[in-house]
Amino acid sequence: MREELFADRVQPDTPSRLEGLFPQMDFDDAITFTAGSPAEDLFPKEAMQQAYLDAIAAEGAHTFQYHTISGPEELRSRLAVRAQQKMAIEGVDADNVMLTAGGQQGIDLIAKLMLNKGDGLVVEAPTYVGALSSFDMYEPTYYEVQLESDGMDVDQLEETLKAHNNIKLVYTVADFHNPGGVTMSVEKRKRLVELANEYDFMILEDTPYRDLRYVGESLPSIKHFDTEDRVIFLSSFSKILMPTLRLGWMVAPKAVIKQLYKLKEAADLEVPNITASAVNQFLAKNDLDKHIEGLIKAYSGKRQAMFDALAKEMPEGVEATCPEGGFFTWVTVPDFINTTDLLYDVVTPKAHIAYVPSKNFYAFKDHTNGMRINFTGLTPDQIADGMHRLGGVLKEEMSKASLKTAQ
Amino acid sequence: MREELFADRVQPDTPSRLEGLFPQMDFDDAITFTAGSPAEDLFPKEAMQQAYLDAIAAEGAHTFQYHTISGPEELRSRLAVRAQQKMAIEGVDADNVMLTAGGQQGIDLIAKLMLNKGDGLVVEAPTYVGALSSFDMYEPTYYEVQLESDGMDVDQLEETLKAHNNIKLVYTVADFHNPGGVTMSVEKRKRLVELANEYDFMILEDTPYRDLRYVGESLPSIKHFDTEDRVIFLSSFSKILMPTLRLGWMVAPKAVIKQLYKLKEAADLEVPNITASAVNQFLAKNDLDKHIEGLIKAYSGKRQAMFDALAKEMPEGVEATCPEGGFFTWVTVPDFINTTDLLYDVVTPKAHIAYVPSKNFYAFKDHTNGMRINFTGLTPDQIADGMHRLGGVLKEEMSKASLKTAQ
């Protein structure tokens, strides 16, 4: 095998964008703030086990057979109702809902649907690293738009659209941004749809954290404001139920889903029926929203512990976002600190903690003074302890730097 | 949403290659020979249900968490042993084994790894329709090589390689071909590897039916003859266990798997741990080969029923392959009969049976006088009845034609 036989999209010497994101630490007192994983002790383990049994009982051996590209209509109907009730997406039915292998496959298939090599794609800066790994495969031209405290900078977006007429797709995590922690305002949601209509592009609204709001009122989805079938709303069961389901779902125009089915068929034939049927059984026999309330209660406490720890431990000059939901806060340090170097040189070996450095969340990997910090996978004590250690490291780095400046 | 925003690989007005392959018939006496599905009554339902429970018991709530791109090492070790024992693939270990979302994803990821737009790709004529649907997405230049009774015409392949220097990949179903029913001889396997070395291409050996041999001795895999890490061996649990697992596996050079992991991560993050763990538990507590023996016994009888029925019912001028294993026989009718038209105009509405017409199995959809007929999904009585009906239709068509010729 010679590397010359690989396609251009494969860059053998470039590590995966996800590589090294989750460093293993062999210390007894290690605390990792890297995870995008939900807390395992909150999984509805017994109920889901029962749901698998119920799925097998309902269909017998046929459970295990090939089924269809679209999956169970009953499940898609439930999700269409959920889209109307929770996402304020009107006028959709089961045929507007497509099941995917996690939200990740939704991103991948939509990129595959839209992007020729070189086509323009707008991403937030920072943005979800897994989306970048999907997008890379279709060799787009990336345009970055800054993330602000109320979502992407839509003025900068319009400037970008004016300057580049090849833009076909804008990708956004509007609710409790991964990694930024911020939420897009209603005004910006409206403006984004108006720009899509004016400049002729599609919007991929990726919302894995949307149901996990700890304070404030839920905002209408971007899809709610869609007037020309330009918004694809993407959700997932990974954060509110369990990641191993690998079950995502999207709400999209029927004409889009028709084409996406061809792409999914080519990629992996269909969503496993046993999974789709088990989730359908789970939803029939359990109250998903009550389960989510339990998650919100548990995660709210962890969020407060993180805010308290950050306020107590971080030196002046370090800033953190205050997410109203989701899994992450985004910490910005003075720009003389490179958070990748700091992680590998000091934070992991000496403080025995880990975060994800900002570099990974930028299309061009050129941002070096931020970090994504997860608060949902840890206990309040671990959060307090971990932030104390991080604060100590940052204070030391900053005092070293001010000594240098003073010299 | 405007279709102009779709990528070139999406052809909105072209139906999926799989569309219409499995027509629904609302007749009480319908018999369908279209399926690629294994017989449901042979699924190890109880054992697999127990395997899911065992998987959950073994890891507890962690079963449902994100795991790794590579999946359980124990399962990959079992498969490496199987590759050595059953496929005659020497010198491989767990790290040569990659898990995929069914064999379909294996095909898709390898195409994604290798093919730039316009790169040369050799497929057999006919070939597996699902592979064509994956390949289409990477916009290759197709070269067809005729399938003969002992596998692809390797002389024609060499002529093609001499004439076109852009060929990077040869795709073959060497054992019990889908749809052709034939098996590649040992001589051709060796020659194919020699050609790969000489003309610098990779081979994708797709073997979902390999374990299901009803007569004769198992042949070494093509991978067995590989001297320069040019063969990727792809298998699946869909036909020997259950399709809904959506679990395939491949044996490939470690350098190839390293790159494929990046592509899989971008496509859907990882194989669901609950599935991989359940299959691992199944293999630990059940004898897979004994289960396969049961399948072989049941399918052998169906195969014999099919041969008997074809011999009895088909008019002169109709030929069928005699597969030593797998699911399908390939029937060739006189070339004045278009099997697509015949299916929709006569066979389905009047005889209430269905096959898959040859057109679907050719890269250029230009072959019109063949049909793929499944024999594993039906009882011997259904096979006898269905072939009687098909023979009747063909006799009528052929006598109409000879009347016309006589006039």
Short mmCIF file of N, CA, C and O in Angstrom, two decimals, chain A residues 1-2 5-12 14 16 37-38 40 43 45 49 53 56 60-62 64-66 104-105 112-116 133-134 137-138 168 202 228-230 238-239 242-244 246 259 262-263 265-269 272-274, chain B residues 1-2 5-12 14 16 37-38 40 43 45 49 53 56 60-62 64-66 104-105 112-116 133-134 137-138 168 202 228-230 238-239 242-244 246 259 262-263 265-269 272-274:
data_model
loop_
_atom_site.label_atom_id
_atom_site.label_comp_id
_atom_site.label_asym_id
_atom_site.label_seq_id
_atom_site.Cartn_x
_atom_site.Cartn_y
_atom_site.Cartn_z
N MET A 1 0.84 -1.21 0.00
CA MET A 1 0.00 0.00 0.00
C MET A 1 0.87 1.24 0.00
O MET A 1 1.73 1.41 0.85
N ARG A 2 0.63 2.09 -0.95
CA ARG A 2 1.36 3.35 -1.01
C ARG A 2 0.40 4.50 -0.74
O ARG A 2 -0.73 4.48 -1.21
N LEU A 5 -1.85 6.32 -3.24
CA LEU A 5 -3.15 5.82 -3.70
C LEU A 5 -4.31 6.42 -2.91
O LEU A 5 -5.46 6.29 -3.30
N PHE A 6 -4.01 7.08 -1.79
CA PHE A 6 -5.10 7.70 -1.03
C PHE A 6 -5.68 8.89 -1.78
O PHE A 6 -4.98 9.56 -2.54
N ALA A 7 -6.94 9.17 -1.52
CA ALA A 7 -7.59 10.35 -2.11
C ALA A 7 -7.06 11.62 -1.45
O ALA A 7 -6.51 11.59 -0.34
N ASP A 8 -7.25 12.74 -2.12
CA ASP A 8 -6.77 14.04 -1.61
C ASP A 8 -7.34 14.37 -0.23
O ASP A 8 -6.69 15.05 0.57
N ARG A 9 -8.57 13.93 0.01
CA ARG A 9 -9.22 14.29 1.28
C ARG A 9 -8.52 13.63 2.48
O ARG A 9 -8.74 14.03 3.61
N VAL A 10 -7.71 12.61 2.21
CA VAL A 10 -7.00 11.91 3.29
C VAL A 10 -5.60 12.50 3.40
O VAL A 10 -4.86 12.52 2.43
N GLN A 11 -5.26 12.99 4.57
CA GLN A 11 -3.92 13.54 4.74
C GLN A 11 -3.21 12.70 5.78
O GLN A 11 -3.35 12.92 6.99
N PRO A 12 -2.46 11.70 5.28
CA PRO A 12 -1.91 10.68 6.18
C PRO A 12 -1.11 11.25 7.34
O PRO A 12 -1.15 10.70 8.44
N THR A 14 -1.42 14.24 8.78
CA THR A 14 -2.16 15.15 9.64
C THR A 14 -2.97 14.33 10.64
O THR A 14 -3.75 13.48 10.24
N SER A 16 -5.92 13.26 13.18
CA SER A 16 -7.35 13.53 13.27
C SER A 16 -7.58 14.78 14.13
O SER A 16 -6.84 15.03 15.08
N SER A 37 -19.01 13.77 27.30
CA SER A 37 -19.86 12.64 27.67
C SER A 37 -20.85 13.04 28.75
O SER A 37 -20.49 13.76 29.68
N PRO A 38 -22.07 12.52 28.66
CA PRO A 38 -23.02 12.74 29.76
C PRO A 38 -22.65 11.89 30.98
O PRO A 38 -21.89 10.93 30.86
N GLU A 40 -22.74 9.12 33.53
CA GLU A 40 -23.26 7.75 33.43
C GLU A 40 -24.25 7.40 34.52
O GLU A 40 -25.17 6.60 34.31
N PHE A 43 -27.85 7.74 33.55
CA PHE A 43 -28.46 6.96 32.45
C PHE A 43 -29.66 6.17 32.98
O PHE A 43 -29.58 5.55 34.05
N LYS A 45 -30.71 3.23 32.95
CA LYS A 45 -30.18 1.92 32.55
C LYS A 45 -31.27 0.84 32.52
O LYS A 45 -31.44 0.13 31.53
N GLN A 49 -32.75 -1.01 29.21
CA GLN A 49 -32.65 -2.47 29.06
C GLN A 49 -34.03 -3.06 28.78
O GLN A 49 -34.20 -3.89 27.88
N LEU A 53 -35.74 -5.17 25.47
CA LEU A 53 -36.53 -6.41 25.59
C LEU A 53 -37.91 -6.21 24.98
O LEU A 53 -38.44 -7.09 24.29
N ILE A 56 -37.72 -6.36 21.21
CA ILE A 56 -37.60 -7.74 20.71
C ILE A 56 -38.92 -8.47 20.85
O ILE A 56 -39.37 -9.19 19.95
N GLY A 60 -40.45 -9.85 17.61
CA GLY A 60 -39.87 -11.19 17.55
C GLY A 60 -38.60 -11.19 16.71
O GLY A 60 -37.86 -10.19 16.68
N ALA A 61 -38.35 -12.30 16.02
CA ALA A 61 -37.12 -12.43 15.24
C ALA A 61 -37.00 -11.31 14.20
O ALA A 61 -35.90 -10.90 13.83
N HIS A 62 -38.12 -10.81 13.75
CA HIS A 62 -38.09 -9.76 12.72
C HIS A 62 -37.38 -8.48 13.20
O HIS A 62 -36.90 -7.70 12.39
N PHE A 64 -34.59 -8.28 14.26
CA PHE A 64 -33.17 -8.37 13.88
C PHE A 64 -32.95 -8.33 12.37
O PHE A 64 -31.83 -8.41 11.91
N GLN A 65 -34.02 -8.26 11.62
CA GLN A 65 -33.95 -8.27 10.14
C GLN A 65 -33.62 -6.88 9.61
O GLN A 65 -33.74 -5.88 10.33
N TYR A 66 -33.23 -6.80 8.33
CA TYR A 66 -33.21 -5.51 7.65
C TYR A 66 -34.60 -4.89 7.75
O TYR A 66 -35.62 -5.59 7.72
N GLN A 104 -23.64 13.14 14.64
CA GLN A 104 -22.45 13.19 13.80
C GLN A 104 -22.77 12.81 12.35
O GLN A 104 -22.34 13.47 11.41
N GLN A 105 -23.54 11.73 12.17
CA GLN A 105 -23.87 11.34 10.80
C GLN A 105 -24.76 12.37 10.12
O GLN A 105 -24.65 12.58 8.91
N LYS A 112 -22.15 16.22 2.88
CA LYS A 112 -22.04 15.42 1.65
C LYS A 112 -23.09 15.87 0.62
O LYS A 112 -22.86 15.85 -0.58
N LEU A 113 -24.26 16.25 1.14
CA LEU A 113 -25.35 16.71 0.26
C LEU A 113 -25.03 18.03 -0.41
O LEU A 113 -25.42 18.27 -1.55
N MET A 114 -24.32 18.89 0.31
CA MET A 114 -24.22 20.29 -0.13
C MET A 114 -22.89 20.64 -0.79
O MET A 114 -22.84 21.53 -1.65
N LEU A 115 -21.80 20.05 -0.34
CA LEU A 115 -20.48 20.64 -0.58
C LEU A 115 -19.68 19.96 -1.67
O LEU A 115 -19.27 18.79 -1.52
N ASN A 116 -19.44 20.66 -2.76
CA ASN A 116 -18.37 20.28 -3.67
C ASN A 116 -17.06 20.81 -3.12
O ASN A 116 -17.05 21.76 -2.32
N SER A 133 -14.34 17.83 11.55
CA SER A 133 -13.78 16.59 11.01
C SER A 133 -14.66 16.05 9.89
O SER A 133 -14.16 15.50 8.90
N SER A 134 -15.99 16.18 10.00
CA SER A 134 -16.87 15.80 8.88
C SER A 134 -16.66 16.71 7.68
O SER A 134 -16.52 16.25 6.55
N MET A 137 -13.73 16.39 5.07
CA MET A 137 -13.79 15.33 4.05
C MET A 137 -14.32 15.81 2.71
O MET A 137 -14.12 15.16 1.69
N TYR A 138 -15.02 16.93 2.72
CA TYR A 138 -15.60 17.43 1.47
C TYR A 138 -14.83 18.63 0.95
O TYR A 138 -15.24 19.28 0.00
N LYS A 168 -22.52 28.19 0.50
CA LYS A 168 -23.74 27.38 0.37
C LYS A 168 -24.33 26.98 1.71
O LYS A 168 -25.50 26.60 1.78
N MET A 202 -28.02 27.55 2.86
CA MET A 202 -28.74 26.72 3.81
C MET A 202 -28.09 26.88 5.20
O MET A 202 -26.93 27.23 5.31
N GLU A 228 -38.23 29.71 3.90
CA GLU A 228 -37.98 29.18 2.54
C GLU A 228 -37.34 27.80 2.58
O GLU A 228 -36.55 27.45 1.68
N ASP A 229 -37.65 27.02 3.61
CA ASP A 229 -37.10 25.66 3.70
C ASP A 229 -35.58 25.64 3.60
O ASP A 229 -34.98 24.83 2.91
N ARG A 230 -34.96 26.56 4.33
CA ARG A 230 -33.50 26.68 4.27
C ARG A 230 -32.79 26.18 5.52
O ARG A 230 -31.57 26.16 5.57
N SER A 238 -27.90 11.46 22.23
CA SER A 238 -26.66 11.15 22.95
C SER A 238 -26.56 11.85 24.30
O SER A 238 -26.08 11.26 25.27
N LYS A 239 -26.99 13.11 24.37
CA LYS A 239 -26.81 13.86 25.61
C LYS A 239 -28.00 13.71 26.56
O LYS A 239 -27.84 13.83 27.77
N MET A 242 -28.56 8.37 25.88
CA MET A 242 -27.30 7.65 25.97
C MET A 242 -26.55 7.72 24.66
O MET A 242 -27.14 7.47 23.59
N PRO A 243 -25.23 7.94 24.73
CA PRO A 243 -24.45 8.02 23.50
C PRO A 243 -24.42 6.74 22.67
O PRO A 243 -24.40 6.79 21.45
N THR A 244 -24.41 5.57 23.33
CA THR A 244 -24.21 4.34 22.57
C THR A 244 -25.39 4.03 21.65
O THR A 244 -25.26 3.20 20.75
N ARG A 246 -26.23 5.89 19.44
CA ARG A 246 -25.83 6.46 18.16
C ARG A 246 -27.09 6.79 17.34
O ARG A 246 -27.23 6.38 16.19
N GLN A 259 -33.22 13.17 -0.76
CA GLN A 259 -31.84 13.05 -1.25
C GLN A 259 -30.93 12.48 -0.16
O GLN A 259 -30.04 11.68 -0.44
N LYS A 262 -30.73 8.74 0.02
CA LYS A 262 -29.80 8.10 -0.93
C LYS A 262 -28.39 8.08 -0.36
O LYS A 262 -27.67 7.10 -0.49
N LEU A 263 -28.01 9.18 0.29
CA LEU A 263 -26.66 9.25 0.85
C LEU A 263 -26.51 8.30 2.03
O LEU A 263 -25.47 7.66 2.21
N GLU A 265 -28.25 5.52 2.60
CA GLU A 265 -28.27 4.16 2.04
C GLU A 265 -26.87 3.77 1.56
O GLU A 265 -26.39 2.67 1.81
N ALA A 266 -26.21 4.70 0.89
CA ALA A 266 -24.86 4.44 0.36
C ALA A 266 -23.84 4.35 1.49
O ALA A 266 -22.83 3.67 1.36
N ALA A 267 -24.12 5.02 2.60
CA ALA A 267 -23.15 5.07 3.69
C ALA A 267 -23.24 3.85 4.61
O ALA A 267 -22.22 3.29 5.00
N ASP A 268 -24.46 3.44 4.98
CA ASP A 268 -24.60 2.31 5.91
C ASP A 268 -25.97 1.65 5.88
O ASP A 268 -26.36 1.02 6.86
N LEU A 269 -26.69 1.81 4.78
CA LEU A 269 -27.99 1.19 4.52
C LEU A 269 -29.15 1.74 5.35
O LEU A 269 -30.12 2.22 4.81
N PRO A 272 -30.00 0.93 12.65
CA PRO A 272 -30.35 -0.41 13.15
C PRO A 272 -31.77 -0.41 13.72
O PRO A 272 -32.08 0.41 14.59
N ASN A 273 -32.59 -1.34 13.24
CA ASN A 273 -33.97 -1.37 13.71
C ASN A 273 -34.06 -1.60 15.21
O ASN A 273 -34.91 -1.01 15.88
N ILE A 274 -33.18 -2.44 15.75
CA ILE A 274 -33.30 -2.74 17.18
C ILE A 274 -33.10 -1.46 18.01
O ILE A 274 -33.78 -1.25 19.01
N MET B 1 -35.28 25.96 -0.33
CA MET B 1 -34.21 25.08 -0.77
C MET B 1 -34.24 24.93 -2.28
O MET B 1 -35.24 24.58 -2.87
N ARG B 2 -33.11 25.24 -2.88
CA ARG B 2 -33.00 25.07 -4.32
C ARG B 2 -32.03 23.94 -4.63
O ARG B 2 -31.01 23.82 -3.97
N LEU B 5 -28.21 24.18 -4.92
CA LEU B 5 -27.30 24.17 -3.77
C LEU B 5 -26.74 22.78 -3.47
O LEU B 5 -25.81 22.64 -2.69
N PHE B 6 -27.32 21.75 -4.09
CA PHE B 6 -26.80 20.40 -3.86
C PHE B 6 -25.42 20.25 -4.51
O PHE B 6 -25.13 20.88 -5.53
N ALA B 7 -24.63 19.36 -3.95
CA ALA B 7 -23.32 19.04 -4.54
C ALA B 7 -23.51 18.21 -5.82
O ALA B 7 -24.57 17.60 -6.03
N ASP B 8 -22.48 18.18 -6.63
CA ASP B 8 -22.55 17.44 -7.90
C ASP B 8 -22.85 15.96 -7.70
O ASP B 8 -23.46 15.31 -8.55
N ARG B 9 -22.37 15.40 -6.59
CA ARG B 9 -22.56 13.97 -6.36
C ARG B 9 -24.02 13.61 -6.16
O ARG B 9 -24.39 12.43 -6.25
N VAL B 10 -24.85 14.61 -5.87
CA VAL B 10 -26.28 14.37 -5.65
C VAL B 10 -27.02 14.64 -6.96
O VAL B 10 -26.91 15.74 -7.50
N GLN B 11 -27.73 13.65 -7.44
CA GLN B 11 -28.48 13.87 -8.68
C GLN B 11 -29.95 13.73 -8.34
O GLN B 11 -30.49 12.62 -8.34
N PRO B 12 -30.58 14.87 -8.08
CA PRO B 12 -31.93 14.84 -7.50
C PRO B 12 -32.94 14.03 -8.34
O PRO B 12 -33.81 13.40 -7.77
N THR B 14 -32.28 11.49 -10.37
CA THR B 14 -31.92 10.09 -10.58
C THR B 14 -32.33 9.29 -9.35
O THR B 14 -31.94 9.62 -8.24
N SER B 16 -32.38 6.42 -6.53
CA SER B 16 -31.37 5.59 -5.86
C SER B 16 -31.20 4.29 -6.64
O SER B 16 -32.15 3.76 -7.20
N SER B 37 -32.02 -10.76 2.21
CA SER B 37 -32.18 -10.94 3.66
C SER B 37 -32.01 -12.39 4.04
O SER B 37 -32.49 -13.28 3.34
N PRO B 38 -31.35 -12.64 5.17
CA PRO B 38 -31.30 -14.02 5.68
C PRO B 38 -32.67 -14.45 6.24
O PRO B 38 -33.52 -13.61 6.52
N GLU B 40 -35.38 -15.35 8.69
CA GLU B 40 -35.58 -14.92 10.09
C GLU B 40 -35.73 -16.06 11.07
O GLU B 40 -35.34 -15.95 12.23
N PHE B 43 -32.59 -17.03 12.88
CA PHE B 43 -31.87 -16.10 13.76
C PHE B 43 -31.74 -16.71 15.16
O PHE B 43 -32.71 -17.25 15.70
N LYS B 45 -32.31 -15.89 18.14
CA LYS B 45 -33.00 -14.80 18.82
C LYS B 45 -32.75 -14.80 20.33
O LYS B 45 -32.34 -13.78 20.89
N GLN B 49 -30.56 -12.05 22.41
CA GLN B 49 -31.18 -11.26 23.47
C GLN B 49 -30.36 -11.40 24.76
O GLN B 49 -30.07 -10.41 25.44
N LEU B 53 -28.17 -8.62 27.16
CA LEU B 53 -28.26 -8.54 28.63
C LEU B 53 -26.88 -8.76 29.26
O LEU B 53 -26.51 -8.07 30.22
N ILE B 56 -24.78 -5.62 28.93
CA ILE B 56 -25.18 -4.59 29.90
C ILE B 56 -24.71 -4.98 31.30
O ILE B 56 -24.19 -4.15 32.06
N GLY B 60 -22.34 -2.50 33.04
CA GLY B 60 -23.28 -1.62 33.74
C GLY B 60 -23.61 -0.40 32.90
O GLY B 60 -23.65 -0.48 31.67
N ALA B 61 -23.84 0.72 33.57
CA ALA B 61 -24.25 1.94 32.86
C ALA B 61 -23.21 2.35 31.82
O ALA B 61 -23.55 2.94 30.79
N HIS B 62 -21.96 1.98 32.06
CA HIS B 62 -20.90 2.37 31.12
C HIS B 62 -21.10 1.76 29.73
O HIS B 62 -20.61 2.31 28.73
N PHE B 64 -23.50 2.08 27.96
CA PHE B 64 -24.25 3.03 27.14
C PHE B 64 -23.48 4.32 26.85
O PHE B 64 -23.99 5.21 26.19
N GLN B 65 -22.26 4.40 27.36
CA GLN B 65 -21.45 5.61 27.20
C GLN B 65 -20.72 5.60 25.85
O GLN B 65 -20.65 4.57 25.19
N TYR B 66 -20.17 6.74 25.45
CA TYR B 66 -19.20 6.74 24.37
C TYR B 66 -18.07 5.79 24.73
O TYR B 66 -17.71 5.66 25.90
N GLN B 104 -21.57 -2.50 4.43
CA GLN B 104 -21.83 -1.32 3.59
C GLN B 104 -20.91 -0.16 3.96
O GLN B 104 -20.34 0.49 3.09
N GLN B 105 -20.76 0.11 5.26
CA GLN B 105 -19.90 1.22 5.64
C GLN B 105 -18.44 0.93 5.30
O GLN B 105 -17.68 1.85 4.96
N LYS B 112 -14.11 6.19 0.06
CA LYS B 112 -13.78 7.55 0.51
C LYS B 112 -12.27 7.71 0.70
O LYS B 112 -11.71 8.78 0.47
N LEU B 113 -11.63 6.64 1.15
CA LEU B 113 -10.18 6.66 1.38
C LEU B 113 -9.40 6.77 0.08
O LEU B 113 -8.34 7.40 0.04
N MET B 114 -9.93 6.14 -0.97
CA MET B 114 -9.12 5.94 -2.18
C MET B 114 -9.44 6.90 -3.32
O MET B 114 -8.56 7.22 -4.11
N LEU B 115 -10.71 7.27 -3.47
CA LEU B 115 -11.16 7.79 -4.76
C LEU B 115 -11.35 9.30 -4.78
O LEU B 115 -12.22 9.86 -4.11
N ASN B 116 -10.54 9.96 -5.59
CA ASN B 116 -10.85 11.32 -6.01
C ASN B 116 -11.83 11.24 -7.18
O ASN B 116 -11.91 10.21 -7.86
N SER B 133 -23.81 2.07 -5.19
CA SER B 133 -24.41 3.27 -4.59
C SER B 133 -23.39 4.00 -3.72
O SER B 133 -23.37 5.24 -3.69
N SER B 134 -22.51 3.28 -3.04
CA SER B 134 -21.43 3.94 -2.29
C SER B 134 -20.44 4.60 -3.25
O SER B 134 -20.06 5.76 -3.06
N MET B 137 -20.92 8.08 -4.98
CA MET B 137 -20.75 9.31 -4.20
C MET B 137 -19.38 9.95 -4.38
O MET B 137 -19.19 11.12 -4.09
N TYR B 138 -18.42 9.14 -4.83
CA TYR B 138 -17.06 9.68 -4.99
C TYR B 138 -16.73 9.91 -6.46
O TYR B 138 -15.59 10.20 -6.80
N LYS B 168 -7.13 2.84 -9.40
CA LYS B 168 -6.61 2.75 -8.03
C LYS B 168 -7.21 1.60 -7.24
O LYS B 168 -6.65 1.18 -6.23
N MET B 202 -5.20 -1.18 -5.35
CA MET B 202 -5.67 -1.90 -4.18
C MET B 202 -6.86 -2.78 -4.58
O MET B 202 -7.54 -2.51 -5.58
N GLU B 228 1.91 -7.41 -0.80
CA GLU B 228 2.33 -6.01 -0.65
C GLU B 228 1.27 -5.16 0.06
O GLU B 228 1.13 -3.96 -0.24
N ASP B 229 0.52 -5.77 0.97
CA ASP B 229 -0.51 -5.03 1.71
C ASP B 229 -1.46 -4.29 0.78
O ASP B 229 -1.81 -3.13 1.02
N ARG B 230 -1.92 -4.98 -0.24
CA ARG B 230 -2.79 -4.34 -1.23
C ARG B 230 -4.24 -4.81 -1.15
O ARG B 230 -5.09 -4.30 -1.87
N SER B 238 -24.06 -9.67 8.98
CA SER B 238 -25.46 -9.56 8.54
C SER B 238 -26.04 -10.88 8.05
O SER B 238 -27.21 -11.17 8.30
N LYS B 239 -25.25 -11.66 7.32
CA LYS B 239 -25.79 -12.88 6.72
C LYS B 239 -25.65 -14.09 7.64
O LYS B 239 -26.43 -15.03 7.56
N MET B 242 -27.19 -11.53 12.15
CA MET B 242 -28.41 -10.74 11.97
C MET B 242 -28.07 -9.39 11.35
O MET B 242 -27.15 -8.71 11.80
N PRO B 243 -28.89 -8.98 10.38
CA PRO B 243 -28.63 -7.69 9.73
C PRO B 243 -28.73 -6.49 10.66
O PRO B 243 -27.99 -5.52 10.50
N THR B 244 -29.63 -6.51 11.63
CA THR B 244 -29.86 -5.30 12.41
C THR B 244 -28.66 -4.94 13.29
O THR B 244 -28.58 -3.82 13.79
N ARG B 246 -25.96 -4.36 12.14
CA ARG B 246 -25.18 -3.40 11.33
C ARG B 246 -23.73 -3.45 11.77
O ARG B 246 -23.12 -2.42 12.08
N GLN B 259 -5.89 5.49 8.84
CA GLN B 259 -6.57 6.53 8.06
C GLN B 259 -8.08 6.32 8.05
O GLN B 259 -8.86 7.27 8.12
N LYS B 262 -9.97 7.84 10.91
CA LYS B 262 -10.29 9.27 10.77
C LYS B 262 -11.59 9.45 9.98
O LYS B 262 -12.42 10.30 10.31
N LEU B 263 -11.74 8.63 8.94
CA LEU B 263 -12.95 8.76 8.11
C LEU B 263 -14.18 8.29 8.88
O LEU B 263 -15.26 8.89 8.77
N GLU B 265 -14.59 8.25 12.19
CA GLU B 265 -14.83 9.26 13.22
C GLU B 265 -15.64 10.43 12.64
O GLU B 265 -16.58 10.92 13.26
N ALA B 266 -15.27 10.85 11.45
CA ALA B 266 -15.96 11.96 10.79
C ALA B 266 -17.36 11.56 10.35
O ALA B 266 -18.25 12.39 10.26
N ALA B 267 -17.55 10.27 10.08
CA ALA B 267 -18.84 9.81 9.54
C ALA B 267 -19.86 9.56 10.64
O ALA B 267 -21.02 9.94 10.50
N ASP B 268 -19.45 8.91 11.74
CA ASP B 268 -20.43 8.59 12.79
C ASP B 268 -19.79 8.29 14.16
O ASP B 268 -20.42 7.64 14.99
N LEU B 269 -18.57 8.78 14.37
CA LEU B 269 -17.82 8.67 15.62
C LEU B 269 -17.32 7.27 15.95
O LEU B 269 -16.14 7.06 16.12
N PRO B 272 -21.53 1.47 17.73
CA PRO B 272 -22.19 1.48 19.05
C PRO B 272 -21.59 0.41 19.96
O PRO B 272 -21.55 -0.76 19.59
N ASN B 273 -21.16 0.81 21.14
CA ASN B 273 -20.54 -0.16 22.05
C ASN B 273 -21.49 -1.27 22.43
O ASN B 273 -21.08 -2.43 22.55
N ILE B 274 -22.77 -0.96 22.59
CA ILE B 274 -23.70 -2.02 23.03
C ILE B 274 -23.76 -3.13 21.98
O ILE B 274 -23.82 -4.31 22.32
#
